[in-house]
Short mmCIF file of C-alpha atoms in Angstrom, two decimals:
data_model
loop_
_atom_site.label_atom_id
_atom_site.label_comp_id
_atom_site.label_asym_id
_atom_site.label_seq_id
_atom_site.Cartn_x
_atom_site.Cartn_y
_atom_site.Cartn_z
CA MET A 1 -15.74 39.57 6.28
CA PRO A 2 -16.73 35.90 5.94
CA MET A 3 -13.49 34.38 7.14
CA ALA A 4 -13.01 34.69 10.88
CA GLY A 5 -10.14 36.88 11.98
CA LYS A 6 -7.17 38.35 10.14
CA GLY A 7 -4.60 35.56 10.33
CA MET A 8 -4.50 31.96 9.17
CA LEU A 9 -2.28 28.93 9.60
CA LEU A 10 -2.52 26.45 6.73
CA THR A 11 -0.99 23.01 7.18
CA SER A 12 -1.08 20.14 4.71
CA MET A 13 0.65 16.79 4.65
CA ASN A 14 0.64 13.18 3.57
CA ILE A 15 0.88 10.26 5.96
CA GLY A 16 1.86 6.64 5.40
CA ALA A 17 -0.98 4.15 5.12
CA SER A 18 0.14 2.20 8.18
CA ASP A 19 0.04 5.36 10.32
CA GLU A 20 -3.12 6.92 8.90
CA ALA A 21 -5.64 5.65 11.45
CA GLU A 22 -3.51 6.87 14.35
CA PHE A 23 -2.87 10.19 12.59
CA ASN A 24 -6.60 10.83 12.15
CA ARG A 25 -7.34 9.76 15.72
CA TRP A 26 -4.76 12.25 17.01
CA TYR A 27 -6.11 15.10 14.87
CA ASP A 28 -9.70 14.37 15.84
CA ARG A 29 -9.21 13.68 19.55
CA GLU A 30 -6.40 16.04 20.54
CA HIS A 31 -4.73 18.28 18.03
CA LEU A 32 -7.46 20.53 16.65
CA GLU A 33 -9.02 21.22 20.04
CA GLU A 34 -5.59 21.82 21.57
CA ARG A 35 -4.76 24.42 18.93
CA VAL A 36 -8.14 26.18 19.11
CA ALA A 37 -7.64 26.50 22.88
CA ILE A 38 -4.62 28.80 22.28
CA PRO A 39 -5.52 32.45 23.01
CA GLY A 40 -6.39 34.26 19.78
CA VAL A 41 -7.15 31.12 17.75
CA LEU A 42 -10.80 31.28 16.70
CA GLU A 43 -11.53 28.08 14.81
CA ALA A 44 -10.01 25.17 12.89
CA ARG A 45 -11.16 23.09 9.94
CA ARG A 46 -9.94 19.70 8.63
CA TYR A 47 -10.14 18.58 5.01
CA VAL A 48 -9.29 15.50 2.97
CA ALA A 49 -8.40 15.65 -0.71
CA HIS A 50 -11.05 14.93 -3.33
CA GLU A 51 -8.44 15.76 -5.96
CA GLY A 52 -5.15 17.15 -4.73
CA ASN A 53 -1.86 16.59 -2.96
CA PRO A 54 -1.02 16.47 -0.05
CA LYS A 55 -3.99 14.39 1.08
CA TYR A 56 -4.81 16.22 4.32
CA LEU A 57 -5.31 19.95 4.88
CA SER A 58 -6.14 22.03 7.96
CA LEU A 59 -6.96 25.72 8.34
CA TYR A 60 -6.68 27.61 11.64
CA SER A 61 -8.17 31.11 11.83
CA THR A 62 -6.78 33.66 14.29
CA GLU A 63 -7.98 37.05 15.53
CA THR A 64 -4.85 38.74 14.22
CA PHE A 65 -1.83 37.65 12.24
CA GLU A 66 0.34 38.36 15.29
CA VAL A 67 -1.32 35.51 17.21
CA LEU A 68 0.72 33.12 15.03
CA ASP A 69 3.97 34.47 16.49
CA SER A 70 2.68 35.20 19.99
CA PRO A 71 4.25 33.87 23.19
CA ALA A 72 1.25 31.58 23.75
CA TYR A 73 1.52 30.10 20.26
CA ARG A 74 5.30 29.69 20.43
CA THR A 75 4.95 28.03 23.83
CA ALA A 76 2.47 25.53 22.36
CA LEU A 77 4.90 24.72 19.52
CA ALA A 78 7.76 24.25 21.96
CA ASN A 79 5.75 21.95 24.24
CA GLN A 80 4.16 19.38 21.96
CA THR A 81 2.57 16.38 23.62
CA ALA A 82 4.18 12.97 23.17
CA TRP A 83 1.28 12.00 20.90
CA SER A 84 1.89 15.10 18.79
CA LYS A 85 5.63 14.47 18.52
CA ALA A 86 5.05 10.91 17.36
CA ASN A 87 2.60 11.95 14.65
CA ILE A 88 4.51 15.03 13.49
CA ALA A 89 7.58 12.85 12.96
CA ARG A 90 5.58 10.85 10.41
CA PHE A 91 4.46 13.81 8.28
CA GLN A 92 5.38 13.62 4.59
CA ASN A 93 5.51 16.49 2.07
CA MET A 94 4.40 19.00 4.68
CA ILE A 95 3.27 22.52 3.79
CA ARG A 96 3.03 25.07 6.60
CA ALA A 97 1.90 28.60 5.73
CA VAL A 98 1.62 31.30 8.39
CA ALA A 99 -0.43 33.89 6.56
CA ARG A 100 -2.38 37.12 6.53
CA ILE A 101 -5.92 37.12 5.14
CA THR A 102 -5.82 39.97 2.64
CA ILE A 103 -8.94 39.35 0.52
CA SER A 104 -12.18 37.76 1.72
CA ARG A 105 -15.36 38.10 -0.33
CA GLY A 106 -18.73 36.44 0.11
CA THR A 107 -20.47 35.07 3.19
CA GLY A 108 -19.99 31.79 5.00
CA ARG A 109 -18.00 28.59 4.64
CA GLY A 110 -18.77 25.59 2.46
CA ALA A 111 -18.53 21.81 2.58
CA ALA A 112 -15.85 21.83 -0.12
CA LEU A 113 -12.70 23.87 -0.59
CA GLY A 114 -10.79 24.74 -3.72
CA ILE A 115 -7.17 25.76 -3.19
CA ILE A 116 -4.75 27.37 -5.63
CA ARG A 117 -1.11 28.00 -4.72
CA LEU A 118 0.60 30.94 -6.41
CA ARG A 119 4.16 32.26 -6.26
CA PRO A 120 4.01 36.07 -6.53
CA PRO A 121 6.69 37.82 -8.56
CA GLY A 122 9.14 39.95 -6.64
CA GLY A 123 7.95 43.54 -6.60
CA GLY A 124 4.64 42.66 -8.24
CA GLU A 125 2.62 41.92 -5.11
CA ASP A 126 0.35 44.98 -5.23
CA LYS A 127 -0.53 44.45 -8.89
CA LEU A 128 -1.22 40.75 -8.33
CA ARG A 129 -3.38 41.44 -5.27
CA ALA A 130 -5.47 43.94 -7.23
CA ALA A 131 -5.93 41.49 -10.09
CA LEU A 132 -6.97 38.74 -7.71
CA HIS A 133 -9.49 40.99 -5.98
CA GLU A 134 -11.32 41.33 -9.29
CA GLN A 135 -11.41 37.56 -9.78
CA LEU A 136 -12.29 36.51 -6.23
CA ASP A 137 -15.95 37.45 -6.45
CA PRO A 138 -18.39 34.58 -5.78
CA ALA A 139 -21.53 36.52 -6.70
CA SER A 140 -21.95 35.07 -10.21
CA LEU A 141 -20.67 31.56 -9.46
CA ASP A 142 -23.29 28.97 -8.55
CA GLY A 143 -22.33 26.92 -5.50
CA ILE A 144 -19.50 29.24 -4.46
CA ILE A 145 -20.05 30.75 -1.01
CA SER A 146 -16.92 32.81 -0.52
CA MET A 147 -13.42 33.33 -1.93
CA HIS A 148 -10.25 34.39 -0.14
CA LEU A 149 -6.57 35.18 -0.49
CA ILE A 150 -4.01 34.39 2.20
CA GLU A 151 -0.43 35.64 1.89
CA SER A 152 2.28 33.63 3.65
CA ASP A 153 4.95 35.24 5.77
CA PRO A 154 8.25 33.80 4.44
CA ALA A 155 10.04 34.11 7.78
CA LEU A 156 7.42 32.14 9.71
CA SER A 157 6.19 29.68 7.07
CA LYS A 158 8.50 26.74 7.65
CA PRO A 159 7.49 23.07 7.89
CA ILE A 160 8.17 22.13 11.50
CA THR A 161 9.57 18.75 10.42
CA ASP A 162 12.29 20.30 8.21
CA ASN A 163 15.69 21.73 9.04
CA PRO A 164 14.83 25.30 10.14
CA ALA A 165 17.97 26.61 8.44
CA ALA A 166 17.09 25.13 5.04
CA ALA A 167 16.04 27.45 2.22
CA ASP A 168 12.39 27.25 1.21
CA PRO A 169 11.54 29.14 -2.00
CA GLY A 170 7.83 28.51 -1.42
CA ALA A 171 7.70 30.02 2.07
CA GLY A 172 6.26 33.28 0.70
CA ASP A 173 3.63 31.68 -1.55
CA TRP A 174 0.02 32.83 -1.63
CA PHE A 175 -3.06 30.60 -1.48
CA VAL A 176 -6.47 31.25 -2.98
CA LEU A 177 -9.24 29.52 -1.01
CA ILE A 178 -12.62 28.84 -2.60
CA ASP A 179 -15.46 27.83 -0.25
CA ALA A 180 -18.10 25.84 -2.13
CA THR A 181 -21.26 23.87 -1.38
CA ASP A 182 -19.96 20.84 -3.30
CA VAL A 183 -16.75 19.70 -4.97
CA GLY A 184 -18.49 19.96 -8.34
CA ALA A 185 -18.81 23.72 -7.98
CA VAL A 186 -15.08 24.32 -7.57
CA PRO A 187 -13.66 23.80 -11.11
CA ALA A 188 -15.52 26.71 -12.70
CA ALA A 189 -14.32 29.06 -9.97
CA SER A 190 -10.75 27.77 -10.08
CA ALA A 191 -10.67 28.20 -13.87
CA ARG A 192 -10.78 31.97 -13.41
CA LEU A 193 -7.16 31.64 -12.34
CA THR A 194 -5.90 28.30 -13.66
CA ASN A 195 -7.08 29.03 -17.22
CA ASN A 196 -6.10 32.69 -17.12
CA ALA A 197 -2.90 33.49 -19.01
CA ALA A 198 -2.06 36.27 -16.56
CA PHE A 199 -1.92 33.86 -13.61
CA LYS A 200 -0.62 30.66 -15.23
CA PRO A 201 3.10 31.55 -14.88
CA LEU A 202 2.55 31.95 -11.11
CA LEU A 203 0.57 28.74 -10.60
CA ILE A 204 2.25 26.10 -8.43
CA THR A 205 -0.54 23.65 -7.59
CA SER A 206 -4.33 23.43 -7.28
CA GLY A 207 -6.70 20.99 -5.64
CA VAL A 208 -10.18 20.28 -4.32
CA TYR A 209 -10.85 19.17 -0.74
CA ARG A 210 -13.85 17.92 1.24
CA LEU A 211 -14.56 19.19 4.75
CA MET A 212 -14.11 16.53 7.42
CA TRP A 213 -15.11 18.64 10.44
CA ASP A 214 -14.56 21.95 12.16
CA ILE A 215 -14.31 23.30 15.69
CA ALA A 216 -14.70 26.83 17.07
CA LYS A 217 -13.57 28.38 20.34
CA SER A 218 -17.19 28.28 21.55
CA ASP A 219 -17.23 24.48 21.13
CA ILE A 220 -14.57 23.99 23.78
CA ALA A 221 -15.78 23.60 27.34
CA SER A 222 -14.50 26.40 29.56
#
């Protein structure tokens, strides 16, 4: 399985231009390492949009899905640093998906990432998953390293800056992730879904992102 672990946290947001330098400094100097230090979190990756919205995207891989609702993880959420609180308060258009990795085909991770957000029909999850498994095969796609499906848990996938009681129809959305060697390789792979009549009614958004950097548990000094 190319993607580490069985669980994934996806976060994405915009940030105001006047706060962007501080936001990036916080992510690069504190936040990613702090999150990877949580027991069960294996690695984290940061991306910036080549073509997509929100502008910034992060992926956190966990050993199991349950790590993302574990006491250690909930304690970290409840005890944000002052620097974290200041930056989180500035998030705009945040997406936060706490998800299971249900399909992962290929080997390795690329310098570019395609992302497609889908809203599965009620009761049609098994059929959709089977159809996606057929499409998420990188073998015949030049420049595509691996392809994945993550399925959000609607009870846990809530933007932490929003009213926790507010309804969120997108909390159970699924995300297709396409790891590529270059942003130019992504459109042909994405077209398998975005140009497919069977998937178009479920399509919410799509985008292409460039890797900024990544960090694994082994990178953190013990």
